[in-house]
């Protein structure tokens, strides 16, 4: 049970912003929200994580709803190299459970 | 940067063989994990270890065992390989069990059992 819900796939044009949604309506107060992505033929890599406040790093931004039941990963300008499967995960004190993620396609 | 190294990128084995998949991390991480990834099924947790000589079953442990004799090394063992164990195997590690700790993955081993 991944405990998060994401769209199966999304498409974006190159150079455009991308908003990847995630629903985690049963999240507990101490669970963090993590995002990972998996490029073709590679293992997943960490993107960003947060608890309550919005977070920014060099890869992306994470916007967390006030009630914490959903979050959005924001890629500010999609490039072809951002084409990957993006996983949204609830992180508590147990091993991370990965769902099927969202496959992002970027069109030149 | 943390490096998680899996010993083989591609592996071909025969049914019934004993198979060892090795994983080494270089950042003194306490926790290590083995996942398998199959098309349409996402990543599924096989086994994990929170410390040396400790091991816990994940969601799909049947047909697998693990060994963690040293902190940096976590081995996945297929006692008698079967064709339904053909899959991509991913090893991961993290510093500790706190929910804000990041997970670091290896590049994966694509195992084919013929």
PDB file of C-alpha atoms in Angstrom:
ATOM      1  CA  UNK A   1       0.000   0.000   0.000  1.00  0.00           C
ATOM      2  CA  UNK A   2       1.734   3.115  -1.281  1.00  0.00           C
ATOM      3  CA  UNK A   3      -0.557   5.387   0.749  1.00  0.00           C
ATOM      4  CA  UNK A   4      -0.210   8.115  -1.871  1.00  0.00           C
ATOM      5  CA  UNK A   5      -2.108   8.701  -5.103  1.00  0.00           C
ATOM      6  CA  UNK A   6      -0.513  10.138  -8.226  1.00  0.00           C
ATOM      7  CA  UNK A   7      -1.611  10.388 -11.855  1.00  0.00           C
ATOM      8  CA  UNK A   8      -0.148   7.628 -13.998  1.00  0.00           C
ATOM      9  CA  UNK A   9       1.320  10.005 -16.543  1.00  0.00           C
ATOM     10  CA  UNK A  10       1.715  13.659 -17.424  1.00  0.00           C
ATOM     11  CA  UNK A  11       3.103  15.553 -20.340  1.00  0.00           C
ATOM     12  CA  UNK A  12       4.871  18.866 -20.497  1.00  0.00           C
ATOM     13  CA  UNK A  13       6.466  21.080 -23.099  1.00  0.00           C
ATOM     14  CA  UNK A  14      10.124  21.854 -22.753  1.00  0.00           C
ATOM     15  CA  UNK A  15      10.898  25.103 -20.928  1.00  0.00           C
ATOM     16  CA  UNK A  16       7.419  25.131 -19.352  1.00  0.00           C
ATOM     17  CA  UNK A  17       6.741  24.712 -15.607  1.00  0.00           C
ATOM     18  CA  UNK A  18       5.420  21.335 -14.484  1.00  0.00           C
ATOM     19  CA  UNK A  19       3.204  20.704 -11.483  1.00  0.00           C
ATOM     20  CA  UNK A  20       3.101  17.073 -10.371  1.00  0.00           C
ATOM     21  CA  UNK A  21       0.297  16.424  -7.859  1.00  0.00           C
ATOM     22  CA  UNK A  22       0.196  13.894  -5.054  1.00  0.00           C
ATOM     23  CA  UNK A  23      -2.621  13.008  -2.688  1.00  0.00           C
ATOM     24  CA  UNK A  24      -1.787  11.653   0.776  1.00  0.00           C
ATOM     25  CA  UNK A  25      -5.028  12.186   2.627  1.00  0.00           C
ATOM     26  CA  UNK A  26      -4.226   9.729   5.451  1.00  0.00           C
ATOM     27  CA  UNK A  27      -0.833  11.189   6.306  1.00  0.00           C
ATOM     28  CA  UNK A  28       0.079  11.253   9.976  1.00  0.00           C
ATOM     29  CA  UNK A  29       1.433  14.299  11.757  1.00  0.00           C
ATOM     30  CA  UNK A  30       5.039  13.073  11.814  1.00  0.00           C
ATOM     31  CA  UNK A  31       5.265  11.710   8.267  1.00  0.00           C
ATOM     32  CA  UNK A  32       7.461  13.594   5.842  1.00  0.00           C
ATOM     33  CA  UNK A  33       6.648  13.850   2.147  1.00  0.00           C
ATOM     34  CA  UNK A  34       9.492  12.728  -0.054  1.00  0.00           C
ATOM     35  CA  UNK A  35       9.824  12.902  -3.824  1.00  0.00           C
ATOM     36  CA  UNK A  36      12.151  10.733  -5.853  1.00  0.00           C
ATOM     37  CA  UNK A  37      12.571  10.365  -9.581  1.00  0.00           C
ATOM     38  CA  UNK A  38      13.819   7.538 -11.730  1.00  0.00           C
ATOM     39  CA  UNK A  39      15.483   8.292 -15.026  1.00  0.00           C
ATOM     40  CA  UNK A  40      15.522   5.535 -17.652  1.00  0.00           C
ATOM     41  CA  UNK A  41      17.849   2.649 -16.781  1.00  0.00           C
ATOM     42  CA  UNK A  42      18.831   4.145 -13.431  1.00  0.00           C
ATOM     43  CA  UNK A  43      17.937   3.727  -9.798  1.00  0.00           C
ATOM     44  CA  UNK A  44      15.639   6.322  -8.215  1.00  0.00           C
ATOM     45  CA  UNK A  45      17.242   9.524  -6.986  1.00  0.00           C
ATOM     46  CA  UNK A  46      16.160  11.886  -4.250  1.00  0.00           C
ATOM     47  CA  UNK A  47      14.526  15.129  -5.355  1.00  0.00           C
ATOM     48  CA  UNK A  48      13.119  16.920  -2.309  1.00  0.00           C
ATOM     49  CA  UNK A  49      11.288  16.398   0.959  1.00  0.00           C
ATOM     50  CA  UNK A  50       9.262  18.429   3.432  1.00  0.00           C
ATOM     51  CA  UNK A  51       7.026  18.278   6.488  1.00  0.00           C
ATOM     52  CA  UNK A  52       4.763  21.316   6.573  1.00  0.00           C
ATOM     53  CA  UNK A  53       6.384  24.296   4.915  1.00  0.00           C
ATOM     54  CA  UNK A  54       7.077  24.717   1.233  1.00  0.00           C
ATOM     55  CA  UNK A  55      10.614  23.738   0.289  1.00  0.00           C
ATOM     56  CA  UNK A  56      12.956  24.758  -2.504  1.00  0.00           C
ATOM     57  CA  UNK A  57      16.209  23.295  -3.727  1.00  0.00           C
ATOM     58  CA  UNK A  58      18.217  23.400  -6.920  1.00  0.00           C
ATOM     59  CA  UNK A  59      16.155  20.629  -8.506  1.00  0.00           C
ATOM     60  CA  UNK A  60      12.596  21.564  -7.648  1.00  0.00           C
ATOM     61  CA  UNK A  61      10.096  23.122  -5.276  1.00  0.00           C
ATOM     62  CA  UNK A  62       7.653  21.311  -3.039  1.00  0.00           C
ATOM     63  CA  UNK A  63       4.356  22.930  -2.177  1.00  0.00           C
ATOM     64  CA  UNK A  64       2.513  21.277   0.720  1.00  0.00           C
ATOM     65  CA  UNK A  65      -1.152  21.956   1.340  1.00  0.00           C
ATOM     66  CA  UNK A  66      -2.038  23.528   4.646  1.00  0.00           C
ATOM     67  CA  UNK A  67      -3.933  20.419   5.753  1.00  0.00           C
ATOM     68  CA  UNK A  68      -1.009  18.247   4.491  1.00  0.00           C
ATOM     69  CA  UNK A  69      -3.361  15.977   2.581  1.00  0.00           C
ATOM     70  CA  UNK A  70      -1.762  16.805  -0.729  1.00  0.00           C
ATOM     71  CA  UNK A  71       1.423  18.206  -2.185  1.00  0.00           C
ATOM     72  CA  UNK A  72       2.779  19.349  -5.526  1.00  0.00           C
ATOM     73  CA  UNK A  73       6.230  18.943  -6.949  1.00  0.00           C
ATOM     74  CA  UNK A  74       7.113  21.897  -9.146  1.00  0.00           C
ATOM     75  CA  UNK A  75       9.753  21.784 -11.853  1.00  0.00           C
ATOM     76  CA  UNK A  76      10.162  25.399 -12.836  1.00  0.00           C
ATOM     77  CA  UNK A  77      11.379  24.819 -16.389  1.00  0.00           C
ATOM     78  CA  UNK A  78      11.118  21.295 -17.694  1.00  0.00           C
ATOM     79  CA  UNK A  79      13.978  20.007 -19.804  1.00  0.00           C
ATOM     80  CA  UNK A  80      14.250  16.791 -21.790  1.00  0.00           C
ATOM     81  CA  UNK A  81      16.458  15.433 -19.016  1.00  0.00           C
ATOM     82  CA  UNK A  82      13.535  15.731 -16.583  1.00  0.00           C
ATOM     83  CA  UNK A  83      11.637  12.962 -18.395  1.00  0.00           C
ATOM     84  CA  UNK A  84      11.355  10.304 -15.690  1.00  0.00           C
ATOM     85  CA  UNK A  85       9.014   8.533 -13.310  1.00  0.00           C
ATOM     86  CA  UNK A  86       8.355  10.698 -10.244  1.00  0.00           C
ATOM     87  CA  UNK A  87       7.453   9.053  -6.954  1.00  0.00           C
ATOM     88  CA  UNK A  88       5.705  10.780  -4.068  1.00  0.00           C
ATOM     89  CA  UNK A  89       6.184   8.931  -0.786  1.00  0.00           C
ATOM     90  CA  UNK A  90       5.103   9.264   2.803  1.00  0.00           C
ATOM     91  CA  UNK A  91       8.081   8.743   5.072  1.00  0.00           C
ATOM     92  CA  UNK A  92       7.427   7.647   8.637  1.00  0.00           C
ATOM     93  CA  UNK A  93       9.477   5.362  10.856  1.00  0.00           C
ATOM     94  CA  UNK A  94       9.123   2.414   8.518  1.00  0.00           C
ATOM     95  CA  UNK A  95      10.784   1.628   5.182  1.00  0.00           C
ATOM     96  CA  UNK A  96       9.681   3.782   2.292  1.00  0.00           C
ATOM     97  CA  UNK A  97       6.893   2.290   0.206  1.00  0.00           C
ATOM     98  CA  UNK A  98       6.985   3.232  -3.457  1.00  0.00           C
ATOM     99  CA  UNK A  99       3.864   3.323  -5.596  1.00  0.00           C
ATOM    100  CA  UNK A 100       3.890   3.371  -9.374  1.00  0.00           C
ATOM    101  CA  UNK A 101       4.603   7.082  -9.620  1.00  0.00           C
ATOM    102  CA  UNK A 102       3.873   9.532 -12.423  1.00  0.00           C
ATOM    103  CA  UNK A 103       5.626   9.100 -15.734  1.00  0.00           C
ATOM    104  CA  UNK A 104       6.537  12.575 -16.989  1.00  0.00           C
ATOM    105  CA  UNK A 105       7.093  13.050 -20.705  1.00  0.00           C
ATOM    106  CA  UNK A 106       8.735  16.245 -21.916  1.00  0.00           C
ATOM    107  CA  UNK A 107       8.110  17.360 -25.455  1.00  0.00           C
ATOM    108  CA  UNK A 108      10.690  19.400 -27.311  1.00  0.00           C
TER     109      UNK A 108
ATOM    110  CA  UNK B   1      28.060  12.246  -2.264  1.00  0.00           C
ATOM    111  CA  UNK B   2      26.870   8.901  -1.054  1.00  0.00           C
ATOM    112  CA  UNK B   3      27.722   6.025  -3.309  1.00  0.00           C
ATOM    113  CA  UNK B   4      25.716   2.809  -3.354  1.00  0.00           C
ATOM    114  CA  UNK B   5      27.392   0.232  -5.534  1.00  0.00           C
ATOM    115  CA  UNK B   6      25.772  -2.913  -6.818  1.00  0.00           C
ATOM    116  CA  UNK B   7      28.243  -5.517  -7.956  1.00  0.00           C
ATOM    117  CA  UNK B   8      26.680  -6.329 -11.334  1.00  0.00           C
ATOM    118  CA  UNK B   9      24.638  -4.315 -13.805  1.00  0.00           C
ATOM    119  CA  UNK B  10      23.439  -7.381 -15.696  1.00  0.00           C
ATOM    120  CA  UNK B  11      23.351 -11.002 -14.572  1.00  0.00           C
ATOM    121  CA  UNK B  12      22.141 -14.165 -16.298  1.00  0.00           C
ATOM    122  CA  UNK B  13      21.604 -17.307 -14.227  1.00  0.00           C
ATOM    123  CA  UNK B  14      20.052 -20.731 -14.642  1.00  0.00           C
ATOM    124  CA  UNK B  15      16.998 -22.006 -12.813  1.00  0.00           C
ATOM    125  CA  UNK B  16      18.014 -23.630  -9.538  1.00  0.00           C
ATOM    126  CA  UNK B  17      21.288 -21.741  -9.174  1.00  0.00           C
ATOM    127  CA  UNK B  18      22.156 -19.935  -5.963  1.00  0.00           C
ATOM    128  CA  UNK B  19      22.527 -16.245  -6.739  1.00  0.00           C
ATOM    129  CA  UNK B  20      24.229 -13.542  -4.704  1.00  0.00           C
ATOM    130  CA  UNK B  21      23.540  -9.876  -5.329  1.00  0.00           C
ATOM    131  CA  UNK B  22      25.966  -7.618  -3.532  1.00  0.00           C
ATOM    132  CA  UNK B  23      25.486  -4.041  -2.420  1.00  0.00           C
ATOM    133  CA  UNK B  24      28.013  -1.757  -0.775  1.00  0.00           C
ATOM    134  CA  UNK B  25      27.545   1.782   0.543  1.00  0.00           C
ATOM    135  CA  UNK B  26      30.362   4.115   1.513  1.00  0.00           C
ATOM    136  CA  UNK B  27      28.719   6.548   3.936  1.00  0.00           C
ATOM    137  CA  UNK B  28      28.370   4.583   7.168  1.00  0.00           C
ATOM    138  CA  UNK B  29      24.608   4.284   6.744  1.00  0.00           C
ATOM    139  CA  UNK B  30      22.711   2.249   9.322  1.00  0.00           C
ATOM    140  CA  UNK B  31      19.791   1.224   7.138  1.00  0.00           C
ATOM    141  CA  UNK B  32      19.916  -0.784   3.920  1.00  0.00           C
ATOM    142  CA  UNK B  33      17.149  -2.099   1.679  1.00  0.00           C
ATOM    143  CA  UNK B  34      16.526  -4.432  -1.235  1.00  0.00           C
ATOM    144  CA  UNK B  35      13.713  -3.716  -3.683  1.00  0.00           C
ATOM    145  CA  UNK B  36      12.713  -5.380  -6.891  1.00  0.00           C
ATOM    146  CA  UNK B  37      11.112  -3.522  -9.766  1.00  0.00           C
ATOM    147  CA  UNK B  38       8.871  -5.081 -12.384  1.00  0.00           C
ATOM    148  CA  UNK B  39       6.970  -3.342 -15.194  1.00  0.00           C
ATOM    149  CA  UNK B  40       3.584  -2.121 -13.991  1.00  0.00           C
ATOM    150  CA  UNK B  41       4.277  -3.058 -10.361  1.00  0.00           C
ATOM    151  CA  UNK B  42       6.585  -0.304  -9.189  1.00  0.00           C
ATOM    152  CA  UNK B  43       9.225  -0.979  -6.533  1.00  0.00           C
ATOM    153  CA  UNK B  44       8.478  -3.664  -3.970  1.00  0.00           C
ATOM    154  CA  UNK B  45      10.421  -4.147  -0.762  1.00  0.00           C
ATOM    155  CA  UNK B  46      12.044  -7.565  -0.321  1.00  0.00           C
ATOM    156  CA  UNK B  47      14.148  -7.235   2.835  1.00  0.00           C
ATOM    157  CA  UNK B  48      15.703  -4.498   4.893  1.00  0.00           C
ATOM    158  CA  UNK B  49      18.247  -4.122   7.656  1.00  0.00           C
ATOM    159  CA  UNK B  50      18.400  -1.382  10.260  1.00  0.00           C
ATOM    160  CA  UNK B  51      21.820  -2.404  11.573  1.00  0.00           C
ATOM    161  CA  UNK B  52      24.591  -4.962  11.237  1.00  0.00           C
ATOM    162  CA  UNK B  53      23.361  -8.534  11.665  1.00  0.00           C
ATOM    163  CA  UNK B  54      19.772  -7.346  11.759  1.00  0.00           C
ATOM    164  CA  UNK B  55      17.280  -8.144   9.033  1.00  0.00           C
ATOM    165  CA  UNK B  56      13.563  -7.725   8.557  1.00  0.00           C
ATOM    166  CA  UNK B  57      11.195  -9.089   5.946  1.00  0.00           C
ATOM    167  CA  UNK B  58       9.628  -6.666   3.556  1.00  0.00           C
ATOM    168  CA  UNK B  59       6.515  -7.183   1.490  1.00  0.00           C
ATOM    169  CA  UNK B  60       7.786  -9.998  -0.768  1.00  0.00           C
ATOM    170  CA  UNK B  61      10.517 -11.998   1.052  1.00  0.00           C
ATOM    171  CA  UNK B  62       9.569 -15.441  -0.268  1.00  0.00           C
ATOM    172  CA  UNK B  63      12.413 -17.082  -2.147  1.00  0.00           C
ATOM    173  CA  UNK B  64      15.003 -14.622  -0.850  1.00  0.00           C
ATOM    174  CA  UNK B  65      17.318 -14.272   2.109  1.00  0.00           C
ATOM    175  CA  UNK B  66      19.825 -11.575   3.100  1.00  0.00           C
ATOM    176  CA  UNK B  67      23.092 -11.187   4.911  1.00  0.00           C
ATOM    177  CA  UNK B  68      24.570  -8.168   6.644  1.00  0.00           C
ATOM    178  CA  UNK B  69      27.807  -9.128   8.317  1.00  0.00           C
ATOM    179  CA  UNK B  70      29.376  -5.681   7.901  1.00  0.00           C
ATOM    180  CA  UNK B  71      27.721  -2.300   8.082  1.00  0.00           C
ATOM    181  CA  UNK B  72      28.606  -1.289   4.556  1.00  0.00           C
ATOM    182  CA  UNK B  73      27.526  -4.482   2.803  1.00  0.00           C
ATOM    183  CA  UNK B  74      24.062  -5.943   2.320  1.00  0.00           C
ATOM    184  CA  UNK B  75      23.710  -9.084   0.234  1.00  0.00           C
ATOM    185  CA  UNK B  76      20.563 -10.491  -1.325  1.00  0.00           C
ATOM    186  CA  UNK B  77      20.542 -14.248  -1.823  1.00  0.00           C
ATOM    187  CA  UNK B  78      18.315 -16.247  -4.105  1.00  0.00           C
ATOM    188  CA  UNK B  79      18.651 -19.753  -2.668  1.00  0.00           C
ATOM    189  CA  UNK B  80      17.336 -21.475  -5.801  1.00  0.00           C
ATOM    190  CA  UNK B  81      16.665 -19.042  -8.612  1.00  0.00           C
ATOM    191  CA  UNK B  82      13.410 -19.339 -10.501  1.00  0.00           C
ATOM    192  CA  UNK B  83      12.208 -17.663 -13.690  1.00  0.00           C
ATOM    193  CA  UNK B  84       9.715 -15.534 -11.757  1.00  0.00           C
ATOM    194  CA  UNK B  85      12.662 -13.892 -10.036  1.00  0.00           C
ATOM    195  CA  UNK B  86      13.746 -12.315 -13.304  1.00  0.00           C
ATOM    196  CA  UNK B  87      13.614  -8.645 -12.424  1.00  0.00           C
ATOM    197  CA  UNK B  88      15.502  -5.420 -11.760  1.00  0.00           C
ATOM    198  CA  UNK B  89      16.929  -5.453  -8.233  1.00  0.00           C
ATOM    199  CA  UNK B  90      17.653  -2.172  -6.503  1.00  0.00           C
ATOM    200  CA  UNK B  91      19.650  -1.671  -3.344  1.00  0.00           C
ATOM    201  CA  UNK B  92      19.253   1.458  -1.234  1.00  0.00           C
ATOM    202  CA  UNK B  93      20.626   2.909   1.978  1.00  0.00           C
ATOM    203  CA  UNK B  94      19.961   5.772   4.353  1.00  0.00           C
ATOM    204  CA  UNK B  95      21.669   7.166   7.404  1.00  0.00           C
ATOM    205  CA  UNK B  96      18.985   6.112   9.869  1.00  0.00           C
ATOM    206  CA  UNK B  97      15.267   5.450  10.314  1.00  0.00           C
ATOM    207  CA  UNK B  98      14.201   9.058  10.927  1.00  0.00           C
ATOM    208  CA  UNK B  99      11.462  10.079   8.494  1.00  0.00           C
ATOM    209  CA  UNK B 100      13.451  12.995   7.105  1.00  0.00           C
ATOM    210  CA  UNK B 101      16.386  10.853   6.058  1.00  0.00           C
ATOM    211  CA  UNK B 102      16.964  10.526   2.324  1.00  0.00           C
ATOM    212  CA  UNK B 103      17.228   7.227   0.553  1.00  0.00           C
ATOM    213  CA  UNK B 104      20.153   6.612  -1.805  1.00  0.00           C
ATOM    214  CA  UNK B 105      19.894   3.979  -4.529  1.00  0.00           C
ATOM    215  CA  UNK B 106      22.347   1.948  -6.532  1.00  0.00           C
ATOM    216  CA  UNK B 107      22.068   1.680 -10.310  1.00  0.00           C
ATOM    217  CA  UNK B 108      20.342  -1.672 -10.147  1.00  0.00           C
ATOM    218  CA  UNK B 109      21.052  -5.236 -11.244  1.00  0.00           C
ATOM    219  CA  UNK B 110      18.980  -6.630 -14.077  1.00  0.00           C
ATOM    220  CA  UNK B 111      18.752 -10.350 -13.318  1.00  0.00           C
ATOM    221  CA  UNK B 112      17.565 -12.829 -15.907  1.00  0.00           C
ATOM    222  CA  UNK B 113      16.847 -16.387 -14.788  1.00  0.00           C
ATOM    223  CA  UNK B 114      16.651 -18.823 -17.691  1.00  0.00           C
TER     224      UNK B 114
END
